[in-house]
Amino acid sequence: AGGTSAGGGHVNICAHRGFWNCADAGHAQNSIASLGLAQEFGFWGSEFDVQMTKDCFLVVNHDGDINGKSIHDNNYEDIKDELLSNGEKLATLSQYLEQGKKSKTVMELEIKGAGSPERDSIATMLTLQALKDHKVFDPKRVEFQAFSFQVCKLLARYAPGFSCLYLEGDLSPEEIHKEGLNGIAYSKHVFMNHPEWVQDAKARGIKTDVWTINEPDDMRYFVEAGLDQIESDYPLVLREVLGELEEKAK
Ligand code: MG
C-alpha cells in the first residue's frame, strides 16, 4: 500500500492554478471557487500566484494583468472590481487565506515577480505578514515557490521551516543545497535530462516537484521516478493514475 515503486511511494497531488481546468472546476484559474473545489476533492495542495499592485496590495492572480489592466502598474482601488471569467472578483490574498483555512489542502503560494528586486522583497515580506495575520504561518499549511532566487533566499531566511521550491530549473540539488534552499520545482524536461537529480535531492533533504504534468504517461513516469510531488492542471487524472499504480503494486 502506498508504495508504487522502489524510489516512488507517496506522491503529493498539487492542483495547478487552483483547480480550474476541468469540467467541474471553478472555471477560472486562481479563483476562490477553484480553491474551494480543490479542497472539496481533498487534494494534497492547490497552487496559487501572489501578485502585488502598485500600492503594495496583495492579490492572487495567475497573469500579471487582469482584463488587460496590469496589476503592478495599477493601485488596488483601480482593479478591485475586475472580474474573473467565472464572474468572481479578483481575489485578495486575505480572502484566499480565509478560504484556505477551511481545509487541510496545502496552500502552495507562488510569489510572482513584482516588477523589481525591491518590490519582490516587499511582496515576499508582506506575504509572510499576511500568513501571520491570518494565523496560517505554518509549514504544514503553506508552501512557497518562486522563479526569483532572491525571493527563495528571503523565504529561507524569514520562513526557515517552510518548503520553498525554486522554479528556475538551472541549478542542481548540490548547488541548491549550497545556497541554503530546500526545494526545486522544475519542468519535466529538466528532470528528464537529469534523472539523477531526484535521488540526489532526496539525499540532501531537498523537496522535488515537477510542473505542469498533464499527460498520463508523464504522470506515470514521474511517480516511478520518485518525485515528492506533481503539479497538474488535471489532478483527477493524476489521482486515477496513482490509483492504478498502487493497484498494480499490490
Ligand atoms: Mg504559478
PDB file of C-alpha atoms and ligand atoms in Angstrom:
ATOM      1  CA  ALA A   1       0.000   0.000   0.000  1.00  0.00           C
ATOM      2  CA  GLY A   2       1.307   3.446  -0.871  1.00  0.00           C
ATOM      3  CA  GLY A   3       4.490   2.086  -2.394  1.00  0.00           C
ATOM      4  CA  THR A   4       4.327   2.448  -6.155  1.00  0.00           C
ATOM      5  CA  SER A   5       7.974   1.797  -6.968  1.00  0.00           C
ATOM      6  CA  ALA A   6      11.351   1.392  -5.353  1.00  0.00           C
ATOM      7  CA  GLY A   7      12.013   5.116  -5.475  1.00  0.00           C
ATOM      8  CA  GLY A   8       8.375   6.193  -5.550  1.00  0.00           C
ATOM      9  CA  GLY A   9       5.880   5.723  -2.813  1.00  0.00           C
ATOM     10  CA  HIS A  10       3.527   8.514  -1.908  1.00  0.00           C
ATOM     11  CA  VAL A  11       3.250  11.431  -4.304  1.00  0.00           C
ATOM     12  CA  ASN A  12       1.599  14.683  -3.320  1.00  0.00           C
ATOM     13  CA  ILE A  13      -1.003  15.814  -5.832  1.00  0.00           C
ATOM     14  CA  CYS A  14      -0.973  19.557  -6.324  1.00  0.00           C
ATOM     15  CA  ALA A  15      -3.692  21.200  -8.417  1.00  0.00           C
ATOM     16  CA  HIS A  16      -2.088  23.861 -10.591  1.00  0.00           C
ATOM     17  CA  ARG A  17      -3.649  27.375 -10.536  1.00  0.00           C
ATOM     18  CA  GLY A  18      -6.331  26.360  -8.065  1.00  0.00           C
ATOM     19  CA  PHE A  19      -8.344  23.591  -9.647  1.00  0.00           C
ATOM     20  CA  TRP A  20      -9.652  25.203 -12.742  1.00  0.00           C
ATOM     21  CA  ASN A  21      -9.028  23.101 -15.813  1.00  0.00           C
ATOM     22  CA  CYS A  22     -11.750  20.503 -15.660  1.00  0.00           C
ATOM     23  CA  ALA A  23     -15.446  20.437 -16.429  1.00  0.00           C
ATOM     24  CA  ASP A  24     -16.463  20.525 -12.763  1.00  0.00           C
ATOM     25  CA  ALA A  25     -13.955  23.091 -11.605  1.00  0.00           C
ATOM     26  CA  GLY A  26     -14.443  26.735 -10.802  1.00  0.00           C
ATOM     27  CA  HIS A  27     -13.731  27.620 -14.437  1.00  0.00           C
ATOM     28  CA  ALA A  28     -11.335  30.397 -13.544  1.00  0.00           C
ATOM     29  CA  GLN A  29      -7.720  29.961 -12.565  1.00  0.00           C
ATOM     30  CA  ASN A  30      -6.804  31.351  -9.159  1.00  0.00           C
ATOM     31  CA  SER A  31     -10.455  31.833  -8.254  1.00  0.00           C
ATOM     32  CA  ILE A  32     -11.695  31.230  -4.724  1.00  0.00           C
ATOM     33  CA  ALA A  33     -14.185  28.771  -6.237  1.00  0.00           C
ATOM     34  CA  SER A  34     -11.326  26.746  -7.717  1.00  0.00           C
ATOM     35  CA  LEU A  35      -9.574  26.610  -4.342  1.00  0.00           C
ATOM     36  CA  GLY A  36     -12.854  25.527  -2.730  1.00  0.00           C
ATOM     37  CA  LEU A  37     -13.154  22.749  -5.252  1.00  0.00           C
ATOM     38  CA  ALA A  38      -9.577  21.558  -4.723  1.00  0.00           C
ATOM     39  CA  GLN A  39     -10.396  21.402  -1.008  1.00  0.00           C
ATOM     40  CA  GLU A  40     -13.624  19.538  -1.649  1.00  0.00           C
ATOM     41  CA  PHE A  41     -11.760  16.935  -3.700  1.00  0.00           C
ATOM     42  CA  GLY A  42      -9.202  16.671  -0.933  1.00  0.00           C
ATOM     43  CA  PHE A  43      -6.087  17.218  -2.993  1.00  0.00           C
ATOM     44  CA  TRP A  44      -2.860  17.486  -1.051  1.00  0.00           C
ATOM     45  CA  GLY A  45      -2.266  21.000  -2.368  1.00  0.00           C
ATOM     46  CA  SER A  46      -3.562  23.781  -4.580  1.00  0.00           C
ATOM     47  CA  GLU A  47      -1.192  26.223  -6.251  1.00  0.00           C
ATOM     48  CA  PHE A  48      -1.854  29.972  -6.497  1.00  0.00           C
ATOM     49  CA  ASP A  49       0.072  33.053  -7.631  1.00  0.00           C
ATOM     50  CA  VAL A  50       0.622  36.079  -5.442  1.00  0.00           C
ATOM     51  CA  GLN A  51       0.844  39.428  -7.246  1.00  0.00           C
ATOM     52  CA  MET A  52       1.345  42.917  -5.845  1.00  0.00           C
ATOM     53  CA  THR A  53      -0.361  46.098  -7.001  1.00  0.00           C
ATOM     54  CA  LYS A  54       1.436  49.406  -7.483  1.00  0.00           C
ATOM     55  CA  ASP A  55       0.399  50.466  -3.966  1.00  0.00           C
ATOM     56  CA  CYS A  56       1.677  47.177  -2.486  1.00  0.00           C
ATOM     57  CA  PHE A  57      -1.621  45.362  -2.030  1.00  0.00           C
ATOM     58  CA  LEU A  58      -1.518  41.586  -2.454  1.00  0.00           C
ATOM     59  CA  VAL A  59      -3.925  39.747  -4.718  1.00  0.00           C
ATOM     60  CA  VAL A  60      -3.948  36.261  -6.214  1.00  0.00           C
ATOM     61  CA  ASN A  61      -3.954  36.028  -9.999  1.00  0.00           C
ATOM     62  CA  HIS A  62      -2.050  33.917 -12.456  1.00  0.00           C
ATOM     63  CA  ASP A  63      -1.290  36.609 -15.011  1.00  0.00           C
ATOM     64  CA  GLY A  64       0.372  39.932 -14.388  1.00  0.00           C
ATOM     65  CA  ASP A  65      -2.717  41.651 -15.711  1.00  0.00           C
ATOM     66  CA  ILE A  66      -6.449  41.243 -15.329  1.00  0.00           C
ATOM     67  CA  ASN A  67      -8.700  42.089 -18.270  1.00  0.00           C
ATOM     68  CA  GLY A  68      -5.798  43.953 -19.842  1.00  0.00           C
ATOM     69  CA  LYS A  69      -5.022  46.003 -16.716  1.00  0.00           C
ATOM     70  CA  SER A  70      -1.547  45.484 -15.309  1.00  0.00           C
ATOM     71  CA  ILE A  71      -1.606  44.574 -11.623  1.00  0.00           C
ATOM     72  CA  HIS A  72       1.856  46.015 -10.972  1.00  0.00           C
ATOM     73  CA  ASP A  73       1.047  49.347 -12.612  1.00  0.00           C
ATOM     74  CA  ASN A  74      -2.327  49.945 -11.002  1.00  0.00           C
ATOM     75  CA  ASN A  75      -3.414  50.677  -7.471  1.00  0.00           C
ATOM     76  CA  TYR A  76      -5.708  48.114  -5.884  1.00  0.00           C
ATOM     77  CA  GLU A  77      -8.622  50.554  -5.969  1.00  0.00           C
ATOM     78  CA  ASP A  78      -8.394  50.697  -9.770  1.00  0.00           C
ATOM     79  CA  ILE A  79      -8.553  46.920 -10.360  1.00  0.00           C
ATOM     80  CA  LYS A  80     -10.514  45.616  -7.386  1.00  0.00           C
ATOM     81  CA  ASP A  81     -13.771  45.333  -9.316  1.00  0.00           C
ATOM     82  CA  GLU A  82     -12.284  43.452 -12.257  1.00  0.00           C
ATOM     83  CA  LEU A  83     -13.968  40.113 -12.765  1.00  0.00           C
ATOM     84  CA  LEU A  84     -12.516  36.681 -13.471  1.00  0.00           C
ATOM     85  CA  SER A  85     -14.048  34.557 -16.209  1.00  0.00           C
ATOM     86  CA  ASN A  86     -16.330  32.824 -13.664  1.00  0.00           C
ATOM     87  CA  GLY A  87     -17.774  36.142 -12.521  1.00  0.00           C
ATOM     88  CA  GLU A  88     -15.771  36.269  -9.294  1.00  0.00           C
ATOM     89  CA  LYS A  89     -13.981  39.459  -8.353  1.00  0.00           C
ATOM     90  CA  LEU A  90     -10.201  39.435  -8.352  1.00  0.00           C
ATOM     91  CA  ALA A  91      -9.360  37.795  -5.009  1.00  0.00           C
ATOM     92  CA  THR A  92      -7.196  39.437  -2.386  1.00  0.00           C
ATOM     93  CA  LEU A  93      -4.574  37.322  -0.642  1.00  0.00           C
ATOM     94  CA  SER A  94      -6.604  37.781   2.559  1.00  0.00           C
ATOM     95  CA  GLN A  95      -9.741  36.285   1.016  1.00  0.00           C
ATOM     96  CA  TYR A  96      -7.686  33.443  -0.369  1.00  0.00           C
ATOM     97  CA  LEU A  97      -6.102  32.667   3.019  1.00  0.00           C
ATOM     98  CA  GLU A  98      -9.500  32.715   4.718  1.00  0.00           C
ATOM     99  CA  GLN A  99     -10.755  30.120   2.234  1.00  0.00           C
ATOM    100  CA  GLY A 100      -7.510  28.180   2.614  1.00  0.00           C
ATOM    101  CA  LYS A 101      -8.045  27.878   6.359  1.00  0.00           C
ATOM    102  CA  LYS A 102     -11.207  25.846   5.775  1.00  0.00           C
ATOM    103  CA  SER A 103      -9.396  22.608   4.940  1.00  0.00           C
ATOM    104  CA  LYS A 104      -6.104  20.774   5.187  1.00  0.00           C
ATOM    105  CA  THR A 105      -5.289  21.261   1.497  1.00  0.00           C
ATOM    106  CA  VAL A 106      -1.886  22.925   1.454  1.00  0.00           C
ATOM    107  CA  MET A 107      -1.738  26.447   0.049  1.00  0.00           C
ATOM    108  CA  GLU A 108       1.073  26.351  -2.497  1.00  0.00           C
ATOM    109  CA  LEU A 109       1.886  30.016  -2.929  1.00  0.00           C
ATOM    110  CA  GLU A 110       3.931  31.127  -5.906  1.00  0.00           C
ATOM    111  CA  ILE A 111       5.332  34.572  -5.272  1.00  0.00           C
ATOM    112  CA  LYS A 112       5.451  36.219  -8.678  1.00  0.00           C
ATOM    113  CA  GLY A 113       7.909  38.871  -9.758  1.00  0.00           C
ATOM    114  CA  ALA A 114       6.538  42.228  -8.630  1.00  0.00           C
ATOM    115  CA  GLY A 115       8.463  44.424 -11.079  1.00  0.00           C
ATOM    116  CA  SER A 116      11.825  44.995  -9.400  1.00  0.00           C
ATOM    117  CA  PRO A 117      14.062  43.283  -6.842  1.00  0.00           C
ATOM    118  CA  GLU A 118      12.972  45.787  -4.234  1.00  0.00           C
ATOM    119  CA  ARG A 119       9.291  45.199  -4.911  1.00  0.00           C
ATOM    120  CA  ASP A 120       9.879  41.423  -4.952  1.00  0.00           C
ATOM    121  CA  SER A 121      11.239  41.713  -1.420  1.00  0.00           C
ATOM    122  CA  ILE A 122       8.281  43.796  -0.301  1.00  0.00           C
ATOM    123  CA  ALA A 123       5.822  41.296  -1.806  1.00  0.00           C
ATOM    124  CA  THR A 124       7.608  38.448  -0.027  1.00  0.00           C
ATOM    125  CA  MET A 125       7.665  40.117   3.369  1.00  0.00           C
ATOM    126  CA  LEU A 126       4.038  41.250   3.053  1.00  0.00           C
ATOM    127  CA  THR A 127       3.036  37.692   2.170  1.00  0.00           C
ATOM    128  CA  LEU A 128       4.711  36.372   5.324  1.00  0.00           C
ATOM    129  CA  GLN A 129       2.983  39.070   7.366  1.00  0.00           C
ATOM    130  CA  ALA A 130      -0.390  38.128   5.831  1.00  0.00           C
ATOM    131  CA  LEU A 131       0.152  34.494   6.829  1.00  0.00           C
ATOM    132  CA  LYS A 132       0.824  35.595  10.397  1.00  0.00           C
ATOM    133  CA  ASP A 133      -2.193  37.942  10.430  1.00  0.00           C
ATOM    134  CA  HIS A 134      -4.432  35.088   9.250  1.00  0.00           C
ATOM    135  CA  LYS A 135      -2.817  32.582  11.618  1.00  0.00           C
ATOM    136  CA  VAL A 136      -1.612  30.283   8.876  1.00  0.00           C
ATOM    137  CA  PHE A 137       2.111  30.884   9.295  1.00  0.00           C
ATOM    138  CA  ASP A 138       2.512  27.127   9.391  1.00  0.00           C
ATOM    139  CA  PRO A 139       4.752  24.913   7.232  1.00  0.00           C
ATOM    140  CA  LYS A 140       2.065  22.225   7.301  1.00  0.00           C
ATOM    141  CA  ARG A 141      -0.467  24.586   5.752  1.00  0.00           C
ATOM    142  CA  VAL A 142       1.641  26.644   3.367  1.00  0.00           C
ATOM    143  CA  GLU A 143       4.441  26.030   0.918  1.00  0.00           C
ATOM    144  CA  PHE A 144       6.169  28.520  -1.367  1.00  0.00           C
ATOM    145  CA  GLN A 145       7.549  28.603  -4.849  1.00  0.00           C
ATOM    146  CA  ALA A 146       9.228  31.349  -6.874  1.00  0.00           C
ATOM    147  CA  PHE A 147      11.210  31.883 -10.048  1.00  0.00           C
ATOM    148  CA  SER A 148      13.237  34.506  -8.233  1.00  0.00           C
ATOM    149  CA  PHE A 149      16.323  33.205  -6.484  1.00  0.00           C
ATOM    150  CA  GLN A 150      16.307  36.311  -4.309  1.00  0.00           C
ATOM    151  CA  VAL A 151      12.745  35.597  -3.167  1.00  0.00           C
ATOM    152  CA  CYS A 152      13.691  31.985  -2.328  1.00  0.00           C
ATOM    153  CA  LYS A 153      16.669  33.206  -0.302  1.00  0.00           C
ATOM    154  CA  LEU A 154      14.459  35.637   1.603  1.00  0.00           C
ATOM    155  CA  LEU A 155      11.982  32.869   2.369  1.00  0.00           C
ATOM    156  CA  ALA A 156      14.770  30.557   3.510  1.00  0.00           C
ATOM    157  CA  ARG A 157      15.809  33.283   5.907  1.00  0.00           C
ATOM    158  CA  TYR A 158      12.469  34.531   7.221  1.00  0.00           C
ATOM    159  CA  ALA A 159      10.378  31.364   6.912  1.00  0.00           C
ATOM    160  CA  PRO A 160      13.057  28.739   7.547  1.00  0.00           C
ATOM    161  CA  GLY A 161      10.780  25.815   8.452  1.00  0.00           C
ATOM    162  CA  PHE A 162       8.789  26.124   5.245  1.00  0.00           C
ATOM    163  CA  SER A 163       9.362  24.322   1.967  1.00  0.00           C
ATOM    164  CA  CYS A 164      10.217  26.717  -0.818  1.00  0.00           C
ATOM    165  CA  LEU A 165      10.540  25.395  -4.352  1.00  0.00           C
ATOM    166  CA  TYR A 166      12.913  27.186  -6.680  1.00  0.00           C
ATOM    167  CA  LEU A 167      11.372  27.229 -10.148  1.00  0.00           C
ATOM    168  CA  GLU A 168      14.137  28.353 -12.445  1.00  0.00           C
ATOM    169  CA  GLY A 169      15.446  24.910 -13.288  1.00  0.00           C
ATOM    170  CA  ASP A 170      19.119  25.548 -13.957  1.00  0.00           C
ATOM    171  CA  LEU A 171      20.625  24.554 -10.621  1.00  0.00           C
ATOM    172  CA  SER A 172      21.475  21.050  -9.424  1.00  0.00           C
ATOM    173  CA  PRO A 173      20.395  19.846  -5.972  1.00  0.00           C
ATOM    174  CA  GLU A 174      24.023  20.231  -4.878  1.00  0.00           C
ATOM    175  CA  GLU A 175      24.026  23.919  -5.839  1.00  0.00           C
ATOM    176  CA  ILE A 176      20.559  24.442  -4.327  1.00  0.00           C
ATOM    177  CA  HIS A 177      21.752  22.886  -1.078  1.00  0.00           C
ATOM    178  CA  LYS A 178      24.874  25.048  -1.060  1.00  0.00           C
ATOM    179  CA  GLU A 179      22.692  28.149  -1.378  1.00  0.00           C
ATOM    180  CA  GLY A 180      20.669  27.118   1.664  1.00  0.00           C
ATOM    181  CA  LEU A 181      17.469  26.407  -0.286  1.00  0.00           C
ATOM    182  CA  ASN A 182      15.290  23.363   0.347  1.00  0.00           C
ATOM    183  CA  GLY A 183      13.184  22.667  -2.733  1.00  0.00           C
ATOM    184  CA  ILE A 184      13.003  22.583  -6.505  1.00  0.00           C
ATOM    185  CA  ALA A 185      10.047  22.658  -8.873  1.00  0.00           C
ATOM    186  CA  TYR A 186      11.339  22.068 -12.354  1.00  0.00           C
ATOM    187  CA  SER A 187       9.750  21.445 -15.725  1.00  0.00           C
ATOM    188  CA  LYS A 188       9.608  17.869 -16.975  1.00  0.00           C
ATOM    189  CA  HIS A 189      12.498  18.310 -19.416  1.00  0.00           C
ATOM    190  CA  VAL A 190      14.894  19.296 -16.636  1.00  0.00           C
ATOM    191  CA  PHE A 191      14.217  16.097 -14.683  1.00  0.00           C
ATOM    192  CA  MET A 192      14.285  14.008 -17.845  1.00  0.00           C
ATOM    193  CA  ASN A 193      17.699  15.462 -18.691  1.00  0.00           C
ATOM    194  CA  HIS A 194      18.947  14.964 -15.126  1.00  0.00           C
ATOM    195  CA  PRO A 195      17.213  11.837 -13.799  1.00  0.00           C
ATOM    196  CA  GLU A 196      19.884  11.510 -11.077  1.00  0.00           C
ATOM    197  CA  TRP A 197      18.767  14.820  -9.561  1.00  0.00           C
ATOM    198  CA  VAL A 198      15.667  13.263  -7.953  1.00  0.00           C
ATOM    199  CA  GLN A 199      17.595  10.853  -5.717  1.00  0.00           C
ATOM    200  CA  ASP A 200      20.373  13.384  -5.228  1.00  0.00           C
ATOM    201  CA  ALA A 201      17.798  15.887  -3.967  1.00  0.00           C
ATOM    202  CA  LYS A 202      16.266  13.289  -1.631  1.00  0.00           C
ATOM    203  CA  ALA A 203      19.683  12.506  -0.167  1.00  0.00           C
ATOM    204  CA  ARG A 204      20.143  16.207   0.582  1.00  0.00           C
ATOM    205  CA  GLY A 205      16.661  16.692   2.058  1.00  0.00           C
ATOM    206  CA  ILE A 206      15.520  18.840  -0.868  1.00  0.00           C
ATOM    207  CA  LYS A 207      11.881  18.553  -1.884  1.00  0.00           C
ATOM    208  CA  THR A 208      11.195  17.783  -5.553  1.00  0.00           C
ATOM    209  CA  ASP A 209       8.190  18.951  -7.528  1.00  0.00           C
ATOM    210  CA  VAL A 210       7.545  18.783 -11.263  1.00  0.00           C
ATOM    211  CA  TRP A 211       5.161  21.009 -13.257  1.00  0.00           C
ATOM    212  CA  THR A 212       2.931  21.044 -15.275  1.00  0.00           C
ATOM    213  CA  ILE A 213       2.343  17.339 -15.847  1.00  0.00           C
ATOM    214  CA  ASN A 214      -0.901  16.773 -17.728  1.00  0.00           C
ATOM    215  CA  GLU A 215      -0.400  13.544 -19.721  1.00  0.00           C
ATOM    216  CA  PRO A 216      -0.971  10.159 -18.016  1.00  0.00           C
ATOM    217  CA  ASP A 217       2.289   8.758 -19.462  1.00  0.00           C
ATOM    218  CA  ASP A 218       4.243  11.639 -17.941  1.00  0.00           C
ATOM    219  CA  MET A 219       2.393  11.187 -14.658  1.00  0.00           C
ATOM    220  CA  ARG A 220       3.392   7.512 -14.529  1.00  0.00           C
ATOM    221  CA  TYR A 221       6.989   8.381 -15.401  1.00  0.00           C
ATOM    222  CA  PHE A 222       7.300  10.897 -12.569  1.00  0.00           C
ATOM    223  CA  VAL A 223       5.569   8.742  -9.980  1.00  0.00           C
ATOM    224  CA  GLU A 224       8.023   5.954 -10.808  1.00  0.00           C
ATOM    225  CA  ALA A 225      10.912   8.422 -10.749  1.00  0.00           C
ATOM    226  CA  GLY A 226      10.111   9.138  -7.097  1.00  0.00           C
ATOM    227  CA  LEU A 227       9.258  12.839  -7.160  1.00  0.00           C
ATOM    228  CA  ASP A 228       7.786  14.200  -3.913  1.00  0.00           C
ATOM    229  CA  GLN A 229       5.000  15.986  -5.689  1.00  0.00           C
ATOM    230  CA  ILE A 230       3.463  16.534  -9.073  1.00  0.00           C
ATOM    231  CA  GLU A 231       1.652  19.682 -10.122  1.00  0.00           C
ATOM    232  CA  SER A 232      -1.032  19.206 -12.731  1.00  0.00           C
ATOM    233  CA  ASP A 233      -3.875  21.004 -14.427  1.00  0.00           C
ATOM    234  CA  TYR A 234      -5.653  17.637 -14.277  1.00  0.00           C
ATOM    235  CA  PRO A 235      -5.278  16.438 -10.676  1.00  0.00           C
ATOM    236  CA  LEU A 236      -8.183  13.996 -11.016  1.00  0.00           C
ATOM    237  CA  VAL A 237      -6.383  12.218 -13.848  1.00  0.00           C
ATOM    238  CA  LEU A 238      -3.265  12.111 -11.706  1.00  0.00           C
ATOM    239  CA  ARG A 239      -5.269  10.655  -8.845  1.00  0.00           C
ATOM    240  CA  GLU A 240      -6.554   7.936 -11.178  1.00  0.00           C
ATOM    241  CA  VAL A 241      -3.047   7.137 -12.417  1.00  0.00           C
ATOM    242  CA  LEU A 242      -1.825   6.876  -8.815  1.00  0.00           C
ATOM    243  CA  GLY A 243      -4.668   4.519  -8.001  1.00  0.00           C
ATOM    244  CA  GLU A 244      -3.790   2.276 -10.947  1.00  0.00           C
ATOM    245  CA  LEU A 245      -0.129   2.160  -9.949  1.00  0.00           C
ATOM    246  CA  GLU A 246      -0.980   1.308  -6.354  1.00  0.00           C
ATOM    247  CA  GLU A 247      -3.340  -1.402  -7.516  1.00  0.00           C
ATOM    248  CA  LYS A 248      -0.568  -2.866  -9.670  1.00  0.00           C
ATOM    249  CA  ALA A 249       1.938  -2.781  -6.798  1.00  0.00           C
ATOM    250  CA  LYS A 250      -0.294  -4.858  -4.500  1.00  0.00           C
TER     251      LYS A 250
HETATM  252 MG    MG B   1       2.033  29.533 -10.668  1.00  0.00          MG
END
